[in-house]
Amino acid sequence: MQLYAVTLARGTGVQCAVHGNFSMPKVHEVAVSHGKALELLRPDELGRIRSVYTCEVFGCIRSLATFRLPGGNRDYLIVGSDAGRIVILFYDNQKNAFVQVHQETYGRSGCRRAVPGQYLAVDPKGRACMIAAVEKQKFVYVLSRDNKANLTISSPLEAHKSNHVVHHVVGMDCGFDNPIFAVVEVDHGGKDLPRKPNGTPEFKKVLVYYELELGLNHVVRKVIGKIDDTANLLIPVPGGGEGPSGVVVCSENFLVYKKDGHEELRVAIPRRKALPEERSTLVACYSVHRQKNMFFILAQTEYGDLMKITLDWEGTQVKELKIKYLDTIDPCVSICILKSGFLYAASEVGDHTLYQFQGIGDDDSPESSSRAPLDRSGAIPGILFEPRPLKNLLLVDEQDNFAPTTDMRVENVTGEETPQIYALCGRTSKASLRVLRPGLAVTEMAVSPLPGNPNGVWTVKLKNADEFDSFIVVSFVNATLVLSIGETVEEISDSGFLGNVPSLNVVLLADDSLLQAHPGGLRHIREEKRISDWKTPGRKQVTKVAINNRQAVVALTGGELIYFELSSTGDLEEKDRKELPGDVASIDVSPVPEGRLRGKFLAVGSFDSTVRVMSLDPGNCMQTLAVQAVAAPPESISFLDGSKGIGSQEGLFLNIGLSNGVLLRTEVDSITGKLSDTRARFLGARAPALCKLRADGQPSVLALSNRPWLSYYYQGRHSLTPLSYESLEHASSFASEQCPEGIVAVCKDTLRVLMLERLGESLNSTISPLKYTPRRILVEQKTKKLVLLEADHATRHVKEEIKVEGEVKPMEVVEAGPEEAVRFPEIVRTSKGSWGACIRVVDPFTLDTLCCHDLSEERAAFSICNVTFKDSEEQLLAVGTVQRLSFYPRIFDAASVDLYRLDPQTNQLCLLHSTPIDGIPFSLAPFNGRLLAGVGNKVILFDLGKKKLLKKCEFRDLPTAAMSLSSMGNRIFIGDAQEGFLYAKYKPADNQIYLFADTPNMRHICCALHLDYDTMAGGDKFGNFFVSRLLKEASEDVEDDPTGGKIIFSKGMLLGAPHKLFDEVQFHVGETLVSLRRCTLQPGGTEVILGASNTGGLYGFIPLPSMEDVDFFMQLEMHMRIENPPLCGRDHAAFRSSYFPVRACIDGDLCEQFASLAYSVQQKIAGDLDRTPGEVLRKLEDIRAKVL
C-alpha cells in the first residue's frame, strides 16, 4: 500500500498573530500562525479579510515577532519553531512569498522545555531580539545592517539561568539606550528557597531585566523585584519620548506598573457583575496602539472583555494608571490593532473576526484608577460592569474557524451530486454543526425577474477609466434589454443599442466607444451617440463573434470569418477575410497585451472536432498556426491570460468547453501560437459555456455546466473550483459600489447578482449553532436524520430572565444588527461532577432541530451507534452515558447503556430501557445482531432483553480502555487508549472473545477506521496517521483454528498477543486527527481516507494505483526536499518522522509546492524526472482533481 497525503483544507485554529507592514509600506497586514502553516492576511478596501499568502512550513510554529530596522519602512518577521533554529523572514513581492533572510541554529529540534523557541521578544527599535525556552536557556541576537544595507545577525549571546522557569518575555521600549528584555521567572531549584509549614518549597515569581550592553557585546541580568504569584503576562509601555517606558504586569484581578527606580502603581481590573467572587479575572492577550502624541493598550480578559489601559505620564514619571471597560468580543489568542482603524481578533473558539473602531472609549463611563483609595480590607476597589452589545467596535468581516473539531461524518443524506461533510466544531456557547460542501461560497446579492428566458447577459462601462459598470445588457430571442446601473437598476431606451434584435456580444472598446454584435451585423456607438452600422453581406448572418478592446472577428453562416480592427481614427476597419470548410462552432480572440495594439491569436472551433489557432499579425493575418483535434465538438472557447502566474503557470492559455462536458485547458506559445500541455477535467453532462470574469483582480473564466466552475489564479497558482450554487445559463462580470467584484448571471427567467466569498478555499460551510460542546455525530440509517451528542462539564444551559414589577419573565430576544452581533454565553458554571448534556436530532436538509432530548444535570453521553438486534428488525440507537463524571482523578457514580427508538413520524426519541454497567462506555458498535460495548478496560457483548440488555460475553484483558470498536465477521478490532490496535475473535461455540494480535508500539488512539479483514487505519494524539495490518500468514493461521485452541494456549510475543501487527503506513500529520472516514467526495472520483484534525483541517490519503506513480512522486518528493527546504528550517523528513519513521506515504503538500518554484528550478527537477514542468504540474493537478 502506497498513499499520497494531501491537505484538502488547512487547519483554521490560530496559535498566535502579529501585525506589521510586510509587503509594502503603509499597507497594514497580519501574519498568522496556524501551527504548521504561516498565513499573511490583509484587509481590503471593503474591510474583508483577504489571504495574501499561505505556506506550509513542515514544522510547529511556536512564536512570532516583528521588527523594523531604524530608518526602514517594512517589517521583518521572526519565527520561533521546533526546528532548533531562529529564522528571519522578509516578504518578496516578486515571488509573492516570505523568503528566508537568516537562519541560525541554536539547539535540538522538537518542542522541548529547555530548547528556545517558546518565547520571542524584540527590541522596539529593531536592534536585538531574545528567544527563550520554557526553562533555563535564553539567547540574545544583535540585529544590524552591513555596508550594503542588508540585514545581519550576530552570534548568539547566552543569557541562561539554571533552574528558572520562564512565564513571559517582552522587549522594553528604552529609546536608543541599551536594549532591555523583561522576563517573568520562577526559581524552582536550590537549597535557599523559602519553605512552607509543611516543608515544601515556596516558589516566588520575580521580574528580571536582561540588558544587552551593545558596547561590550554582553548580557547583564538584573532582578527588579518580586511580583504577584499569579502574574501571567507583561505588557511593554512605549518609551523613548513616546511614553514613560516600563512594563505593566498582569495578575489575577489587578495590574501593576513597574519600572526600575519608579514606585509601583496598582489598579483593579473591572469585573463582571454576574461573576462569582471566587472567580478571578486574568488578562489573556493585548495589543499596543501608538500615535504621534498618544498611545493606549487594549487588553482582553479570559472572558472576552476588552479593556482600555491608559497612563497619565509626564517625562519619565507615571502619575496614574487607568483601565476601563470598552466592549466584549469572543475570547482570543491574539488581538492586533491596525493603523488603518481595524482590530483583528484571532478567536480561541469561534470565527476569527475583523472589527472597525467606532470609538476608543473616550466617554464618561467609569474607570478604575491607581489613585483610588483602598477599601476596609486593604484590597484595591474595582469597577463592576455588565457586558453590552458592541458600542466602540463595528463587526466588518468574519473568517471561518472550525477549531476545535471533535467529530466528522461524510454522508450524502440529502441526495446531492456530492456527499456532505458534517463536522462538529467549537465548544460551549460557540459550539456548532457545520456542513461542508466542495466549492466556493457564493453570496446572492439580488434577484430580479425578467420578462422571458434570456440567451445572454453582459455588463459594460461608459469609459475605461470608470471603476464601476454602467449598463447591464440582456439579450432575448428577439430583443435586447438595456438596464442602467445606479442607485436602482432601471431600463433605458436611449443607450444607442439596437433593441429589436438579439445581441451576441457587447464590449467597451479602447477608445471608450461601444460595440454591439447581433445576427445582422455590428453597431459601433461612439461619442455623442454617433452610430456606425456594418451589415452582413447578402442573406448571411453572424453566428459567432469574438471581441476584445481593439479587435473583432465575426463568423458568418457557411464558415466565413471577417476580421475588424480599431483604427487610430476610432473607426472599425475590416482587415481580412477567410473561408473555412464548415460552420464555426466557437470563436475567441486573445487579449491585447499591455503596451501592444492588438492580440496575436484567433482561436476557432469547428464542428469537425478541431480547434485552430490563427495569427492576427498584419504579416500573416488569418494564417493557421496550430490545429488540435479534440474528442467532441468545441461548444465554447476562451483565452485566459496567465501573466500573473508563477513558473510554468505563467503565459497564455486556451480553455475549450466540449459538448461531452469536458473542459480542456491548453497552453498557447506566446510567439509561435503552438498548443501544448493539454489538461482535461470533466465538469458535468452539460457542455460548458465559458464566460470571462475578473476574480481577485485577475482575468478568470467561468464555465457553466451542471454547476458553475471558476478557473482563476490565486496567489500565483491556477485553480479550477466549482461554485456552491445552482446551474446558470449565462454570466458576466459585475462591478458596483455595493459589489465591486461580482457576477451578474441568468438563471431561467431571473437576473441574479452574485458575489464570491473567499477565493482559494475549496470548501464552504453552513452553520447550525448548538447548545453544548458536541461530542459525537451519527446518521440514523432508517430515517436518515443526524443524531448528535452534546455535553459540557460543570455547566448548565440557562435562559436569560428579567424582573418586571416583581414578576420574573423571559427576556425578549431582539435580533441585533451587525454592529451588535455578539453572542453572549448562555451557560453558567456549576459544581464539579455535574454536566449539561443532550441528544439532538437534526434535519440534514434544513439543519433544524427536530428533537432535543435533555439529559439530567448529572449525566453525560459519550458514545452512540446504530444497532439492529437479530431478534428484532427495528433500528435502534444505543447511547453510552455516565453519571457525575469528573476528571483528575477520573471518578463517576454510575454508567449505563441506553436504548432509544427514533419515531419516523414525530422524529422524537423514546427511551426503551437503560442497562447499568460498571465502567465508562467509551465506544459502542453493532456486532452480528448484538451490541459490543467498550466499558472501561473491558469489551462486553450484549443482546436485547425486555427490561435491559443481557450480558452474553465479556473480555477483561484490555491494557487501558477501548476507545474504538469495529467488527467484520467474527473479528473484533479494538483501539486501545494507549496500546494501539488489538485484534480479537469471537468463538460462538465457546461464547468467548480471544485476543490474537496487537501492536508492538504504544499508540494513544484518538480515531480508527476499519479498512479490510486484516487492516485498520488510525490516528493518535501526537499527530500521527498510520495503517496497521496483520500478516497474511498470521491471518490464515487464525482462520485455520476453528476451536480457538491455538490462540488460547499459544505463547504471547513481547508480553502480548501471539501475533503482531505491523505498520504498513506511517505519516506524521502534525495535528491530532479526531475522525477518519472512507469516502468518495465527487462523482467518479477516487476513494480516499479522509481525516479531520482538532484544528479544523481536512486531510486526504489517496491510494496510488501503480508503481509508476509511486516512483514518480517519490522522486519528486526527494527533489523538493533538496530544492525547496521548509521555510522555518525544520528538516522535512525529520518532521514527517517525528515519532516513527515515515513509511509508504508521500507528502503531497511538499510536492505541490513545485508550482511555486522559479521556472528554472522547475525545469531542472522536471528534467531529472524525464518530463516537462507542465507534465509535472498536470500530474499534480490530476491527483488532486480525483478527490475534489
mmCIF file of N, CA and C in Angstrom, residues 976 978-982 998-1005 1020 1026 1028 1054 1060-1064 1066 1139-1141:
data_model
loop_
_atom_site.group_PDB
_atom_site.id
_atom_site.type_symbol
_atom_site.label_atom_id
_atom_site.label_comp_id
_atom_site.label_asym_id
_atom_site.label_seq_id
_atom_site.Cartn_x
_atom_site.Cartn_y
_atom_site.Cartn_z
ATOM 1 N N ASP A 976 -7.141 0.699 21.568
ATOM 2 C CA ASP A 976 -6.878 0.944 22.983
ATOM 3 C C ASP A 976 -6.386 2.375 23.184
ATOM 4 N N GLN A 978 -3.971 3.487 24.910
ATOM 5 C CA GLN A 978 -2.514 3.666 24.979
ATOM 6 C C GLN A 978 -1.732 2.617 24.211
ATOM 7 N N GLU A 979 -2.332 1.508 23.904
ATOM 8 C CA GLU A 979 -1.578 0.389 23.338
ATOM 9 C C GLU A 979 -1.904 0.110 21.883
ATOM 10 N N GLY A 980 -2.534 1.033 21.185
ATOM 11 C CA GLY A 980 -2.789 0.842 19.768
ATOM 12 C C GLY A 980 -3.928 -0.126 19.502
ATOM 13 N N PHE A 981 -3.860 -0.808 18.360
ATOM 14 C CA PHE A 981 -4.933 -1.701 17.941
ATOM 15 C C PHE A 981 -4.733 -3.106 18.497
ATOM 16 N N LEU A 982 -5.851 -3.715 18.878
ATOM 17 C CA LEU A 982 -5.889 -5.102 19.317
ATOM 18 C C LEU A 982 -6.899 -5.838 18.462
ATOM 19 N N ASP A 998 -1.784 -7.842 18.468
ATOM 20 C CA ASP A 998 -1.697 -6.472 18.970
ATOM 21 C C ASP A 998 -0.503 -5.792 18.306
ATOM 22 N N THR A 999 -0.284 -4.527 18.634
ATOM 23 C CA THR A 999 0.791 -3.755 18.016
ATOM 24 C C THR A 999 1.997 -3.720 18.938
ATOM 25 N N PRO A 1000 3.196 -3.755 18.395
ATOM 26 C CA PRO A 1000 4.398 -3.691 19.246
ATOM 27 C C PRO A 1000 4.683 -2.292 19.763
ATOM 28 N N ASN A 1001 4.105 -1.254 19.128
ATOM 29 C CA ASN A 1001 4.372 0.126 19.526
ATOM 30 C C ASN A 1001 3.191 0.687 20.314
ATOM 31 N N MET A 1002 3.489 1.527 21.282
ATOM 32 C CA MET A 1002 2.422 2.183 22.038
ATOM 33 C C MET A 1002 1.794 3.268 21.177
ATOM 34 N N ARG A 1003 0.468 3.236 21.086
ATOM 35 C CA ARG A 1003 -0.275 4.228 20.306
ATOM 36 C C ARG A 1003 -1.448 4.719 21.142
ATOM 37 N N HIS A 1004 -1.558 6.024 21.304
ATOM 38 C CA HIS A 1004 -2.678 6.613 22.030
ATOM 39 C C HIS A 1004 -3.772 6.922 21.004
ATOM 40 N N ILE A 1005 -4.653 5.962 20.804
ATOM 41 C CA ILE A 1005 -5.625 6.039 19.716
ATOM 42 C C ILE A 1005 -6.647 7.147 19.976
ATOM 43 N N ASP A 1020 -3.248 8.919 16.254
ATOM 44 C CA ASP A 1020 -3.005 9.028 17.688
ATOM 45 C C ASP A 1020 -2.952 10.495 18.107
ATOM 46 N N PHE A 1026 -1.486 6.308 10.753
ATOM 47 C CA PHE A 1026 -0.818 5.043 10.467
ATOM 48 C C PHE A 1026 -1.851 4.016 10.015
ATOM 49 N N SER A 1028 -2.224 -0.145 10.234
ATOM 50 C CA SER A 1028 -1.698 -1.386 10.813
ATOM 51 C C SER A 1028 -2.345 -2.581 10.135
ATOM 52 N N LEU A 1054 6.435 -10.711 23.182
ATOM 53 C CA LEU A 1054 6.721 -9.416 23.803
ATOM 54 C C LEU A 1054 5.669 -9.054 24.830
ATOM 55 N N LYS A 1060 1.673 -10.212 15.939
ATOM 56 C CA LYS A 1060 1.924 -8.782 15.991
ATOM 57 C C LYS A 1060 1.504 -8.123 14.673
ATOM 58 N N LEU A 1061 0.888 -6.954 14.801
ATOM 59 C CA LEU A 1061 0.568 -6.146 13.635
ATOM 60 C C LEU A 1061 1.812 -5.358 13.229
ATOM 61 N N PHE A 1062 1.906 -5.040 11.981
ATOM 62 C CA PHE A 1062 2.998 -4.189 11.543
ATOM 63 C C PHE A 1062 2.405 -2.951 10.877
ATOM 64 N N ASP A 1063 3.114 -1.828 11.009
ATOM 65 C CA ASP A 1063 2.644 -0.559 10.444
ATOM 66 C C ASP A 1063 3.041 -0.498 8.977
ATOM 67 N N GLU A 1064 2.041 -0.657 8.130
ATOM 68 C CA GLU A 1064 2.324 -0.594 6.694
ATOM 69 C C GLU A 1064 2.499 0.844 6.230
ATOM 70 N N GLN A 1066 3.047 4.924 7.772
ATOM 71 C CA GLN A 1066 3.294 5.808 8.911
ATOM 72 C C GLN A 1066 3.561 7.201 8.378
ATOM 73 N N TYR A 1139 7.808 10.880 15.309
ATOM 74 C CA TYR A 1139 7.698 9.839 16.343
ATOM 75 C C TYR A 1139 8.076 8.457 15.802
ATOM 76 N N PHE A 1140 7.745 8.194 14.544
ATOM 77 C CA PHE A 1140 8.100 6.938 13.883
ATOM 78 C C PHE A 1140 8.585 7.284 12.479
ATOM 79 N N PRO A 1141 9.509 6.546 11.923
ATOM 80 C CA PRO A 1141 9.988 6.844 10.568
ATOM 81 C C PRO A 1141 8.846 6.797 9.559
#
